[in-house]
CSV table of C-alpha atoms and ligand atoms in Angstrom, one decimal:
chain,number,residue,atom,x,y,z
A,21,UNK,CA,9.1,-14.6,-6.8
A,22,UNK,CA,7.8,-12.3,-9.4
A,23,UNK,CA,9.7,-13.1,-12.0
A,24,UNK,CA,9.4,-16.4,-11.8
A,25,UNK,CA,5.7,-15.8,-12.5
A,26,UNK,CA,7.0,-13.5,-15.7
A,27,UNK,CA,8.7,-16.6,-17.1
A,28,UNK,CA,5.8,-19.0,-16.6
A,29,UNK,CA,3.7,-16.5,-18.0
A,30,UNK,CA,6.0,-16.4,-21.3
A,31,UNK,CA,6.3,-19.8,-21.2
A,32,UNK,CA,2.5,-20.4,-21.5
A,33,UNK,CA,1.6,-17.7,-23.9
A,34,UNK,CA,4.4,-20.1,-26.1
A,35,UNK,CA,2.5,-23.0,-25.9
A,36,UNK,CA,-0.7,-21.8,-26.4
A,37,UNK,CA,0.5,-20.2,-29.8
A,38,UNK,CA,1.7,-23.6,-30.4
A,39,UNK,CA,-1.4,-24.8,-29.7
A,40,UNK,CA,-3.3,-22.5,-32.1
A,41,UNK,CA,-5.0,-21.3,-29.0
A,42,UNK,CA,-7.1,-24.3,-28.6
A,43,UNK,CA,-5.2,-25.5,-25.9
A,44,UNK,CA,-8.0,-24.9,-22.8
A,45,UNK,CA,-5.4,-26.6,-20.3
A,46,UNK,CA,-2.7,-24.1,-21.4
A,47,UNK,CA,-5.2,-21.2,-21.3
A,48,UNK,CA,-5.9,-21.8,-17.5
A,49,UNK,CA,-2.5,-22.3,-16.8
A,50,UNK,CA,-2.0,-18.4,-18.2
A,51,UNK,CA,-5.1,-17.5,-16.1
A,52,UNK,CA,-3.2,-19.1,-13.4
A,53,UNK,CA,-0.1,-16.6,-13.8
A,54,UNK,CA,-2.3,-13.2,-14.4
A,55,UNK,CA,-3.9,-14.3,-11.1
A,56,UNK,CA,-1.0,-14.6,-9.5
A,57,UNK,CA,0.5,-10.9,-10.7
A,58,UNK,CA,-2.6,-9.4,-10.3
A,59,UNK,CA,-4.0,-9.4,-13.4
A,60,UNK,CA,-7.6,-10.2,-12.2
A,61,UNK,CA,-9.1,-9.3,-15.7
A,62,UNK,CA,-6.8,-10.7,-17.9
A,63,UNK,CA,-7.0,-14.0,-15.6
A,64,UNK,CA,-10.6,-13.8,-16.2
A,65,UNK,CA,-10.1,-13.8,-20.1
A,66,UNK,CA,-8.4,-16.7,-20.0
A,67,UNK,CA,-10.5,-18.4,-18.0
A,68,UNK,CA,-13.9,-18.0,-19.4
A,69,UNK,CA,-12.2,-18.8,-22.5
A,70,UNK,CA,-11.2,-22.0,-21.4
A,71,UNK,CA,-14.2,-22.9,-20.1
A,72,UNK,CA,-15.8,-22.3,-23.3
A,73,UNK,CA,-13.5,-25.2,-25.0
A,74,UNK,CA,-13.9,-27.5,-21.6
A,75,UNK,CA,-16.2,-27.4,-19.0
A,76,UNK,CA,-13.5,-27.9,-15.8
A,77,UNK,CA,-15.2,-27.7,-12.1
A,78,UNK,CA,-10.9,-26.6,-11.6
A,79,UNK,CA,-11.2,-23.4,-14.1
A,80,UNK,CA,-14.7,-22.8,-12.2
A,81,UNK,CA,-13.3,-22.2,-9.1
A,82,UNK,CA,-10.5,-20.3,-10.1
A,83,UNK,CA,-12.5,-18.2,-12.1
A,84,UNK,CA,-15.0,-17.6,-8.9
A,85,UNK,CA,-11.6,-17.1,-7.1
A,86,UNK,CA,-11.0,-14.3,-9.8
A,87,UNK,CA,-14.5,-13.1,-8.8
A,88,UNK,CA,-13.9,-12.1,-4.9
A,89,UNK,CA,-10.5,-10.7,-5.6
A,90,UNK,CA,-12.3,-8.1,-7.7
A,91,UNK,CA,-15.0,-8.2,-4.8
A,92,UNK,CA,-17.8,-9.5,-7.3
A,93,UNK,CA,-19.2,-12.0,-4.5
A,94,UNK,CA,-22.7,-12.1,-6.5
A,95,UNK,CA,-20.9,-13.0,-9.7
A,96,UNK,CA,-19.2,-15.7,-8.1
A,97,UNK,CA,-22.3,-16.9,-6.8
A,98,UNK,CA,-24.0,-17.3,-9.9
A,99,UNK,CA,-20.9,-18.5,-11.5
A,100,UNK,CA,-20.7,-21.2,-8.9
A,101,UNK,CA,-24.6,-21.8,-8.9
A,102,UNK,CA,-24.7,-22.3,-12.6
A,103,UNK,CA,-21.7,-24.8,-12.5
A,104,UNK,CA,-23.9,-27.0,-10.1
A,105,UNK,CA,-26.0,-27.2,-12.9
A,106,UNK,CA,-23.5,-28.7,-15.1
A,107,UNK,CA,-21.8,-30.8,-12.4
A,108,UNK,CA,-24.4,-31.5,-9.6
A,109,UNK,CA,-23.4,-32.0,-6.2
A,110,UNK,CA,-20.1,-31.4,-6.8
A,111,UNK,CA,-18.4,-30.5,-3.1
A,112,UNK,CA,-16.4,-28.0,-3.8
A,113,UNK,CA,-19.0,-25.5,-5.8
A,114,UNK,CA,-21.3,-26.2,-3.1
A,115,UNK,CA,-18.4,-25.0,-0.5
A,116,UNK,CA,-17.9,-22.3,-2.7
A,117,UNK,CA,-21.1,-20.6,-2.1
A,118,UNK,CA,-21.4,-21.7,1.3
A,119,UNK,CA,-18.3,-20.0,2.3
A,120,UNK,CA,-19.0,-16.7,0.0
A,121,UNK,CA,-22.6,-16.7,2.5
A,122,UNK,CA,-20.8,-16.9,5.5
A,123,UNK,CA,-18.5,-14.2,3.7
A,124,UNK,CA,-21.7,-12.2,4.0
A,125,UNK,CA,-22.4,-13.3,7.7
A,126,UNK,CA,-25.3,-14.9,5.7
A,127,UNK,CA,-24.7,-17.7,8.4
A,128,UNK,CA,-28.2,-19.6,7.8
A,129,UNK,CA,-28.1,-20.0,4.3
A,130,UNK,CA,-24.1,-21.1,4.4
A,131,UNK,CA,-25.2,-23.4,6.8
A,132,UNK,CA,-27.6,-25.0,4.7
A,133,UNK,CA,-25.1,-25.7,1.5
A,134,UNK,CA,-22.7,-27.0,4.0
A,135,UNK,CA,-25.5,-29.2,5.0
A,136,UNK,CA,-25.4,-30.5,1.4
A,137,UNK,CA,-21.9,-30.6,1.7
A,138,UNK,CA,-22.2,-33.0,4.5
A,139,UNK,CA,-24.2,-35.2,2.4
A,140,UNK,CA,-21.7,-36.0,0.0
A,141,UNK,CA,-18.7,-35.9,2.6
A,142,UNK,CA,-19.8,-36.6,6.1
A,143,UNK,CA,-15.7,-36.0,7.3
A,144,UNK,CA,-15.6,-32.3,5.5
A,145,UNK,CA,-14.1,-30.0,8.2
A,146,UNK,CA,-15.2,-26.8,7.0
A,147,UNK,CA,-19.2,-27.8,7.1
A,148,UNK,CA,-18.7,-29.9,10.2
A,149,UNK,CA,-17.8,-26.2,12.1
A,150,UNK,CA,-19.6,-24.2,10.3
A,151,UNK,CA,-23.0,-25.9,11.3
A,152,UNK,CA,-21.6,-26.1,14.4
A,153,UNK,CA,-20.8,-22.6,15.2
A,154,UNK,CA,-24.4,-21.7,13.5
A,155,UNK,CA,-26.4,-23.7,16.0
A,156,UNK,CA,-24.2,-21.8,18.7
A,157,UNK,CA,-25.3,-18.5,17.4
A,158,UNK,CA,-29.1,-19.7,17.2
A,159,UNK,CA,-29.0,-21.1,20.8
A,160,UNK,CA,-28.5,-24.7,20.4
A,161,UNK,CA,-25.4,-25.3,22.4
A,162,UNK,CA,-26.0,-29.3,22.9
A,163,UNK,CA,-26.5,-29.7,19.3
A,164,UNK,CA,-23.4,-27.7,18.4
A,165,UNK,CA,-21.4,-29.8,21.0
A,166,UNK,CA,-22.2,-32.9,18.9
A,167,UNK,CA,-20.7,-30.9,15.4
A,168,UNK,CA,-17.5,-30.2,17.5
A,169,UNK,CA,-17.5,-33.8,18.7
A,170,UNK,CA,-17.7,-35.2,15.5
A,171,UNK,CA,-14.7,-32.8,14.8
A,172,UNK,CA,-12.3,-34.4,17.8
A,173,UNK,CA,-13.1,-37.5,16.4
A,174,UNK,CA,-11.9,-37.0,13.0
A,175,UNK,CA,-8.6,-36.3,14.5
A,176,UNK,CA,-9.1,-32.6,14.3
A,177,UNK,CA,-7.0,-30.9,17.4
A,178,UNK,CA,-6.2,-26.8,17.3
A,179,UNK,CA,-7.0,-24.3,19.5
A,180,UNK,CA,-10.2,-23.2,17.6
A,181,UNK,CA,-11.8,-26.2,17.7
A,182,UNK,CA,-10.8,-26.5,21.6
A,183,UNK,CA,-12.0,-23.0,21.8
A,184,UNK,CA,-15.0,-23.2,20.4
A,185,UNK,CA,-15.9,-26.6,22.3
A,186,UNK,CA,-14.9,-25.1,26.1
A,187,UNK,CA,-17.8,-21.9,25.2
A,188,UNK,CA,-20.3,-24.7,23.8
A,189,UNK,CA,-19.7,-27.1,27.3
A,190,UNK,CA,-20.4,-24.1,28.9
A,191,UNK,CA,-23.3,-23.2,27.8
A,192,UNK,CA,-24.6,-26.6,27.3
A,193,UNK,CA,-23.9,-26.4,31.0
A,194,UNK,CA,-21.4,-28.9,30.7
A,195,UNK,CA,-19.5,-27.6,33.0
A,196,UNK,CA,-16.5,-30.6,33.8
A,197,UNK,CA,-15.6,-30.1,30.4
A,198,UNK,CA,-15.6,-26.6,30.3
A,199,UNK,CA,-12.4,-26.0,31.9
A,200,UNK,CA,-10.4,-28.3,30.2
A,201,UNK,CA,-11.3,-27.6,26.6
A,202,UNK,CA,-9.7,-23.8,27.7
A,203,UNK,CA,-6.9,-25.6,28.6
A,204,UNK,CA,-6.4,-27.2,26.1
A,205,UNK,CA,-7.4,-24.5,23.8
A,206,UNK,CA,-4.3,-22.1,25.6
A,207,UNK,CA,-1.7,-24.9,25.4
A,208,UNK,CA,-2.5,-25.7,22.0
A,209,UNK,CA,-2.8,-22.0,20.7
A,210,UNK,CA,0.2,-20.9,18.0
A,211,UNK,CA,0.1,-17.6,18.1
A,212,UNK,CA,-0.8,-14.2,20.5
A,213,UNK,CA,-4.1,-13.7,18.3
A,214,UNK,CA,-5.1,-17.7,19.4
A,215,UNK,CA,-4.4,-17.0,23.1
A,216,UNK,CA,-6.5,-13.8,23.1
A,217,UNK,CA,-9.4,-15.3,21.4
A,218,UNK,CA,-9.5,-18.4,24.6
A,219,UNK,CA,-8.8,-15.5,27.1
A,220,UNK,CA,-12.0,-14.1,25.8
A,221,UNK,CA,-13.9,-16.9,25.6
A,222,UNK,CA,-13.4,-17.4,29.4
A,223,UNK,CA,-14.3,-13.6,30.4
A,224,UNK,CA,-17.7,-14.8,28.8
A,225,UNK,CA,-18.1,-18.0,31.4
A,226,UNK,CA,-16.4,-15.7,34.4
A,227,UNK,CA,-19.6,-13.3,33.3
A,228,UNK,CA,-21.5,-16.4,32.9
A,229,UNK,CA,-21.0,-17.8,36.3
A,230,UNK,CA,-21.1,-14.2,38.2
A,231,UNK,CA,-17.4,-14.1,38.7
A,232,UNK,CA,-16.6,-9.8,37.8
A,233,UNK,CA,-13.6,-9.9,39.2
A,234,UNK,CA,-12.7,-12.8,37.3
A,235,UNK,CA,-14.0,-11.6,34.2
A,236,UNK,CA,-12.0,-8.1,34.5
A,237,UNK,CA,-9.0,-10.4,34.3
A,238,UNK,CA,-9.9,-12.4,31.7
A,239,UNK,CA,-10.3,-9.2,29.3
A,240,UNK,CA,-7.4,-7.9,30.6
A,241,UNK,CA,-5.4,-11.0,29.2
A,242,UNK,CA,-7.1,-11.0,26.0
A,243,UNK,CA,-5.8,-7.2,25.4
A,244,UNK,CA,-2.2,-8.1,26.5
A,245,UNK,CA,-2.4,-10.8,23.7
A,246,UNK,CA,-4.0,-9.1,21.6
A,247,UNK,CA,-3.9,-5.0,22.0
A,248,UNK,CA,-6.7,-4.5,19.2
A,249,UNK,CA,-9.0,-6.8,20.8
A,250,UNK,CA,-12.4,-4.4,20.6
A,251,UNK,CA,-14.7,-6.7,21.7
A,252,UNK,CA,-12.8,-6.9,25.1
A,253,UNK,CA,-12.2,-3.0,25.8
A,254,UNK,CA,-16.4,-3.1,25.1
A,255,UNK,CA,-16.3,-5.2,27.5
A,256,UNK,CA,-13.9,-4.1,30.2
A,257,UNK,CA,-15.9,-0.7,29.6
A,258,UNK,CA,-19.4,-2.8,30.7
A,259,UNK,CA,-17.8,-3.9,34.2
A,260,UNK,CA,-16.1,-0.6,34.8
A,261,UNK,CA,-19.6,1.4,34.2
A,262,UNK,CA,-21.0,-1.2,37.0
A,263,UNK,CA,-18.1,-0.1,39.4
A,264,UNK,CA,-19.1,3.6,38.8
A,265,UNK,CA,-15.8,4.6,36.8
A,266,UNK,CA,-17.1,6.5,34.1
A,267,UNK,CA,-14.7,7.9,33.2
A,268,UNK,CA,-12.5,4.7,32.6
A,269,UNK,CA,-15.6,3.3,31.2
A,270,UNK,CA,-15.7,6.2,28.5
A,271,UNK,CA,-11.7,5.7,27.9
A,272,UNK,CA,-12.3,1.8,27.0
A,273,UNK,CA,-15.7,2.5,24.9
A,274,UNK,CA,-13.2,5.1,22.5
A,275,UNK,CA,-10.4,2.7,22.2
A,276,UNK,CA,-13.3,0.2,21.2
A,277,UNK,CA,-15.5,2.7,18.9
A,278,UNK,CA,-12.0,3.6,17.2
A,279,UNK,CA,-10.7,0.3,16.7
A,280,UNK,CA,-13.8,-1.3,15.3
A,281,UNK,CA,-16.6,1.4,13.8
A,282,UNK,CA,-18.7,-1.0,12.8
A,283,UNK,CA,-19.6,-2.1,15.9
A,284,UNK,CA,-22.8,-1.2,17.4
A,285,UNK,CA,-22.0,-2.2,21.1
A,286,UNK,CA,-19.6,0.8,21.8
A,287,UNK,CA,-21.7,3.3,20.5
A,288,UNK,CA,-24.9,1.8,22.5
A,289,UNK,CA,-22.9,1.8,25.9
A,290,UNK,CA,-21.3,5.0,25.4
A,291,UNK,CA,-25.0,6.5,24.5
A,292,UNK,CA,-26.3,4.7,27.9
A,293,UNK,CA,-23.4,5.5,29.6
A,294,UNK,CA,-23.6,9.8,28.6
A,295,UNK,CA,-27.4,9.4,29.2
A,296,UNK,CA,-26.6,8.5,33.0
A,297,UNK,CA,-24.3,11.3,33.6
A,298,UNK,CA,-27.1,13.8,31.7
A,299,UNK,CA,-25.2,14.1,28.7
A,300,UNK,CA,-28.3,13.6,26.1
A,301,UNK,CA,-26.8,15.4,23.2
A,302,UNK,CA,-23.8,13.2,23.6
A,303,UNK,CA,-26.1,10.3,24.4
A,304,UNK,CA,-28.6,11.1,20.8
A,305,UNK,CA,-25.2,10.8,18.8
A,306,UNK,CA,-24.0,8.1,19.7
A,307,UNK,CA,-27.2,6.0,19.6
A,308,UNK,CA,-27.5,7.3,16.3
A,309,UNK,CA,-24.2,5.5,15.7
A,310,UNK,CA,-25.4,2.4,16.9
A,311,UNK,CA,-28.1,2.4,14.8
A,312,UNK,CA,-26.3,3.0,11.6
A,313,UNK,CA,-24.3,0.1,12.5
A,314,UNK,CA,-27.1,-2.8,13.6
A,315,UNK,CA,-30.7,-0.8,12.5
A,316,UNK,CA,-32.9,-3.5,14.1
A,317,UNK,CA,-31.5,-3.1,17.4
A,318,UNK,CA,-34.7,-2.9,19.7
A,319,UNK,CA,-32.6,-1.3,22.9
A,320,UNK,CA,-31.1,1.4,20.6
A,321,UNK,CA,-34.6,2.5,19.3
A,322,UNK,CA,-35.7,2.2,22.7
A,323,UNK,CA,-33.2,5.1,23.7
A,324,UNK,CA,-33.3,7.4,20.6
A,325,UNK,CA,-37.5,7.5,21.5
A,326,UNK,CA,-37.1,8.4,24.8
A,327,UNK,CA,-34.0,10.7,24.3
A,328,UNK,CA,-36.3,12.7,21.4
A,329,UNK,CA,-39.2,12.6,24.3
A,330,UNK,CA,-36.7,14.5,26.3
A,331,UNK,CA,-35.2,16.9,23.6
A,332,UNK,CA,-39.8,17.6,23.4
A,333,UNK,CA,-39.6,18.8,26.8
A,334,UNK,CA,-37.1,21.1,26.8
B,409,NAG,C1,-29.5,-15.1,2.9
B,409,NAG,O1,-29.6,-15.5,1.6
B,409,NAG,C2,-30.8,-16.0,1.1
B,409,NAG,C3,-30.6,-16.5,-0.3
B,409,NAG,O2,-30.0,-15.6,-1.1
B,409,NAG,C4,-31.8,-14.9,1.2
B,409,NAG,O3,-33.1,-15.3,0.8
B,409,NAG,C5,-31.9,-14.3,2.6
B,409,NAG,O4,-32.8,-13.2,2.7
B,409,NAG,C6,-30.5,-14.0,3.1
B,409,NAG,N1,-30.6,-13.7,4.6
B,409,NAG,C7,-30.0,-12.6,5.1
B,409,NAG,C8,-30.1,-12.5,6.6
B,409,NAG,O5,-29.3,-11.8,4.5
């Protein structure tokens, strides 16, 4: 593969010499090859030098493309914000900056440029789930149901989507269809990852509806699928604290902490769950962990307070 790059490469620094270098078409097609070996600022030459000699929406968005591999997201914002200048409403700078804002869990804003998105293109994919999934998150189940509707009726038919709509019946408390979106969510899913991601799902309704027992099995699934599943050892560590294992409990909250630091839920349970069994020093660091990782969390202020009232006392 590499070498075929090499030749391209050779082959388009040719023509552009040809060309006197005024060959912008020729210059992106270089950019095109530095990309591909790597050669993020060399790429970037090429580009901005092309776009100097023709303003192309295509050199744009490989140049924003250039942008994230060097992990310049703000650059490639304003590159792709000043391009809508030039070419308004053009989709796909528009689904460039929605997708670097969901990049930045920046979920509200991304939502609203995919809403322009749907403007133009009321069939575009990407914006129909994204706005979707964002009125999940804010608590507007029934409304998200209609995005992923809209989705099944485009022809659109993979486990995500299937996923996605089964935790949406649910909590629209839509409950006949509930079932059989997991369904077909598990017989649709490609891979291990896919099947973990519906087992999980469903250990949220089996919690949903009550069912522990259930639940615990659910999780348990999801981490033979997918053994660096953190969200579901979190879990499992929840419904073993309520059983009184604490010890099993603390085992699952370490594999979670360890596997995904940036978490705040491991650190919170483990700091309620040392605070039960008088471990405050224990308790104070790892609350302080879970602060670092989500600083508005009310619960985790709640605790550090009333741990420092403690450490007064003493
Ligand atoms: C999302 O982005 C907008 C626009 O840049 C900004 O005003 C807002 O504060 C951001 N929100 C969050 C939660 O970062």
């Amino acid at each position: 593969m590499m070498g075929l790059f090499w030749k391209a490469l050779d082959l388009a620094a040719l023509a552009t010499e040809h060309a006197q270098f005024k060959d912008w078409w020729w210059k992106v097609q270089i950019g095109k090859c530095y990309y591909r070996l790597g050669l993020y600022r060399e790429a970037e030459k090429q580009f901005k030098s092309a776009l100097k000699q023709q303003d192309m929406v295509d050199t744009i968005l490989y140049l924003a493309k250039v942008y994230l591999r060097l992990d310049q997201p703000v650059t490639a914002l304003n590159l792709f914000k000043q391009g809508l200048d030039r070419f308004p409403g053009e989709v796909t700078l528009i689904c460039g900056i929605a997708r670097i804002y969901e990049e930045m869990n920046n979920i509200s804003t991304a939502a609203e440029y995919y809403k322009d998105v749907l403007k133009q293109d009321n069939t575009h994919v990407e914006a129909i789930a994204c706005i979707g999934s964002n009125h999940f998150y804010s608590d507007q189940p029934e409304i998200a149901l209609r995005f992923y509707r809209r989705l099944l009726q485009m022809g659109v038919h993979n486990c995500q989507l299937f996923n996605n709509l089964g935790l949406c019946c649910f909590y629209a408390q839509q409950y006949d269809m509930t079932l059989s979106s997991f369904e077909r969510a598990l017989f649709l899913a490609e891979n291990e990852e896919e099947t973990a991601d519906v087992w999980y799902n469903l250990g949220h309704v089996a919690v949903g509806i009550g069912d522990l027992n259930l639940a615990y099995q659910c999780f348990k699934l999801t981490l033979i699928n997918n053994n660096n599943y953190a969200e579901a050892y979190n879990n499992l560590a929840v419904l073993e604290m309520r059983k009184g294992h604490i010890e099993q409990a603390r085992a699952f909250l370490q594999t979670a902490s360890s596997l995904a630091p940036h978490m705040y839920e491991p650190h919170f349970n483990f700091a309620i769950l040392s605070e039960k069994v008088g471990d405050l020093q224990r308790s104070y660091a790892a609350a302080k962990k879970s602060e670092e990782a989500f600083p508005g969390h009310v619960d985790t202020q709640q605790l550090i307070k009333e741990l420092k009232q403690h450490f007064a006392v003493l």
